[in-house]
Amino acid sequence: MRDERTGMPVLYKESPPVAWRVGVDLYVSEVNNPQNVNWLEALIGPGHKHRLGLFRKAVQQMQACPVKLIEGDGVVLLSEIAKQASHNASLCIFHTHVANQMLQEVKQQLLTSIQKVGENRDVFHLYNNIWDANLHLDYVIKGEKHIHIIGQTDGHGKWFSWN
């Protein structure tokens, strides 16, 4: 929903309740293991103090509020993971720059899988960098697909702007 006077999105004062959180990655690095944290910190360039600070805050958040992490190919596992989520809740799929690294056929497989999940339940897909740097919010409600570009974004999340 948009404020017709400013064009800015109207946001809720509080986030909707989240019933379940799960993350999927090819290689999960548990942040409760200091060796993993050291390795991940080493991947941040020496001149990127701001990124290092954000990383450390993210580690603290993950340690305080753990998320279920699954090691594997998220595109391949998506339909099985979706079956585990409560059917009383909408399914929200979120990713950013990772899609930029996928082969074209894998990107299409992801989008097809999301559409198939949407045949049986409502699903929201928030992403950038599948095809472009735009911020997309696509969703399937009662089997009907909706596609929206809601903004532009830096591929690494440094900034975004609303359409």
PDB file of C-alpha atoms in Angstrom, residues 57-118:
ATOM      1  CA  LYS A  57      26.113  -7.202  15.307  1.00  0.00           C
ATOM      2  CA  ALA A  58      24.596  -9.887  13.077  1.00  0.00           C
ATOM      3  CA  VAL A  59      26.603 -12.585  14.893  1.00  0.00           C
ATOM      4  CA  GLN A  60      25.353 -11.282  18.244  1.00  0.00           C
ATOM      5  CA  GLN A  61      21.779 -11.333  16.956  1.00  0.00           C
ATOM      6  CA  MET A  62      22.125 -14.893  15.642  1.00  0.00           C
ATOM      7  CA  GLN A  63      23.607 -16.021  18.949  1.00  0.00           C
ATOM      8  CA  ALA A  64      20.811 -14.347  20.928  1.00  0.00           C
ATOM      9  CA  CYS A  65      17.987 -15.479  18.608  1.00  0.00           C
ATOM     10  CA  PRO A  66      19.106 -18.576  16.737  1.00  0.00           C
ATOM     11  CA  VAL A  67      17.539 -19.464  13.409  1.00  0.00           C
ATOM     12  CA  LYS A  68      17.210 -23.016  12.134  1.00  0.00           C
ATOM     13  CA  LEU A  69      19.903 -23.414   9.473  1.00  0.00           C
ATOM     14  CA  ILE A  70      19.826 -26.111   6.821  1.00  0.00           C
ATOM     15  CA  GLU A  71      22.886 -26.973   4.798  1.00  0.00           C
ATOM     16  CA  GLY A  72      22.044 -27.687   1.188  1.00  0.00           C
ATOM     17  CA  ASP A  73      20.825 -26.276  -2.095  1.00  0.00           C
ATOM     18  CA  GLY A  74      17.902 -23.979  -1.298  1.00  0.00           C
ATOM     19  CA  VAL A  75      16.515 -24.211  -4.817  1.00  0.00           C
ATOM     20  CA  VAL A  76      16.387 -28.003  -4.658  1.00  0.00           C
ATOM     21  CA  LEU A  77      15.099 -28.082  -1.052  1.00  0.00           C
ATOM     22  CA  LEU A  78      12.512 -25.288  -1.324  1.00  0.00           C
ATOM     23  CA  SER A  79       9.405 -27.400  -1.877  1.00  0.00           C
ATOM     24  CA  GLU A  80      10.298 -29.777   0.980  1.00  0.00           C
ATOM     25  CA  ILE A  81      11.062 -26.917   3.353  1.00  0.00           C
ATOM     26  CA  ALA A  82       7.777 -25.224   2.389  1.00  0.00           C
ATOM     27  CA  LYS A  83       5.897 -28.389   3.402  1.00  0.00           C
ATOM     28  CA  GLN A  84       7.381 -28.093   6.915  1.00  0.00           C
ATOM     29  CA  ALA A  85       6.019 -24.571   7.433  1.00  0.00           C
ATOM     30  CA  SER A  86       2.646 -24.137   9.095  1.00  0.00           C
ATOM     31  CA  HIS A  87      -0.191 -23.883   6.585  1.00  0.00           C
ATOM     32  CA  ASN A  88      -1.809 -21.271   8.862  1.00  0.00           C
ATOM     33  CA  ALA A  89       0.957 -18.823   7.956  1.00  0.00           C
ATOM     34  CA  SER A  90       1.996 -17.174   4.705  1.00  0.00           C
ATOM     35  CA  LEU A  91       5.315 -18.354   3.364  1.00  0.00           C
ATOM     36  CA  CYS A  92       7.873 -15.584   2.815  1.00  0.00           C
ATOM     37  CA  ILE A  93      10.978 -16.309   0.760  1.00  0.00           C
ATOM     38  CA  PHE A  94      13.721 -13.704   1.004  1.00  0.00           C
ATOM     39  CA  HIS A  95      17.160 -13.536  -0.579  1.00  0.00           C
ATOM     40  CA  THR A  96      19.450 -10.907  -1.987  1.00  0.00           C
ATOM     41  CA  HIS A  97      22.715 -11.033  -3.890  1.00  0.00           C
ATOM     42  CA  VAL A  98      22.994 -14.834  -3.921  1.00  0.00           C
ATOM     43  CA  ALA A  99      20.762 -15.149  -6.999  1.00  0.00           C
ATOM     44  CA  ASN A 100      23.286 -13.122  -8.983  1.00  0.00           C
ATOM     45  CA  GLN A 101      25.638 -16.106  -8.689  1.00  0.00           C
ATOM     46  CA  MET A 102      23.132 -18.673  -9.999  1.00  0.00           C
ATOM     47  CA  LEU A 103      23.128 -20.052 -13.524  1.00  0.00           C
ATOM     48  CA  GLN A 104      20.176 -18.860 -15.633  1.00  0.00           C
ATOM     49  CA  GLU A 105      18.499 -22.284 -15.519  1.00  0.00           C
ATOM     50  CA  VAL A 106      18.816 -22.403 -11.712  1.00  0.00           C
ATOM     51  CA  LYS A 107      17.199 -18.966 -11.451  1.00  0.00           C
ATOM     52  CA  GLN A 108      14.315 -20.211 -13.573  1.00  0.00           C
ATOM     53  CA  GLN A 109      14.094 -23.383 -11.478  1.00  0.00           C
ATOM     54  CA  LEU A 110      13.797 -21.234  -8.330  1.00  0.00           C
ATOM     55  CA  LEU A 111      11.002 -19.126  -9.795  1.00  0.00           C
ATOM     56  CA  THR A 112       9.171 -22.215 -11.065  1.00  0.00           C
ATOM     57  CA  SER A 113       9.475 -23.871  -7.649  1.00  0.00           C
ATOM     58  CA  ILE A 114       8.054 -20.793  -5.907  1.00  0.00           C
ATOM     59  CA  GLN A 115       5.129 -20.744  -8.367  1.00  0.00           C
ATOM     60  CA  LYS A 116       4.459 -24.453  -7.666  1.00  0.00           C
ATOM     61  CA  VAL A 117       4.517 -23.838  -3.905  1.00  0.00           C
ATOM     62  CA  GLY A 118       2.026 -21.024  -4.539  1.00  0.00           C
TER      63      GLY A 118
END
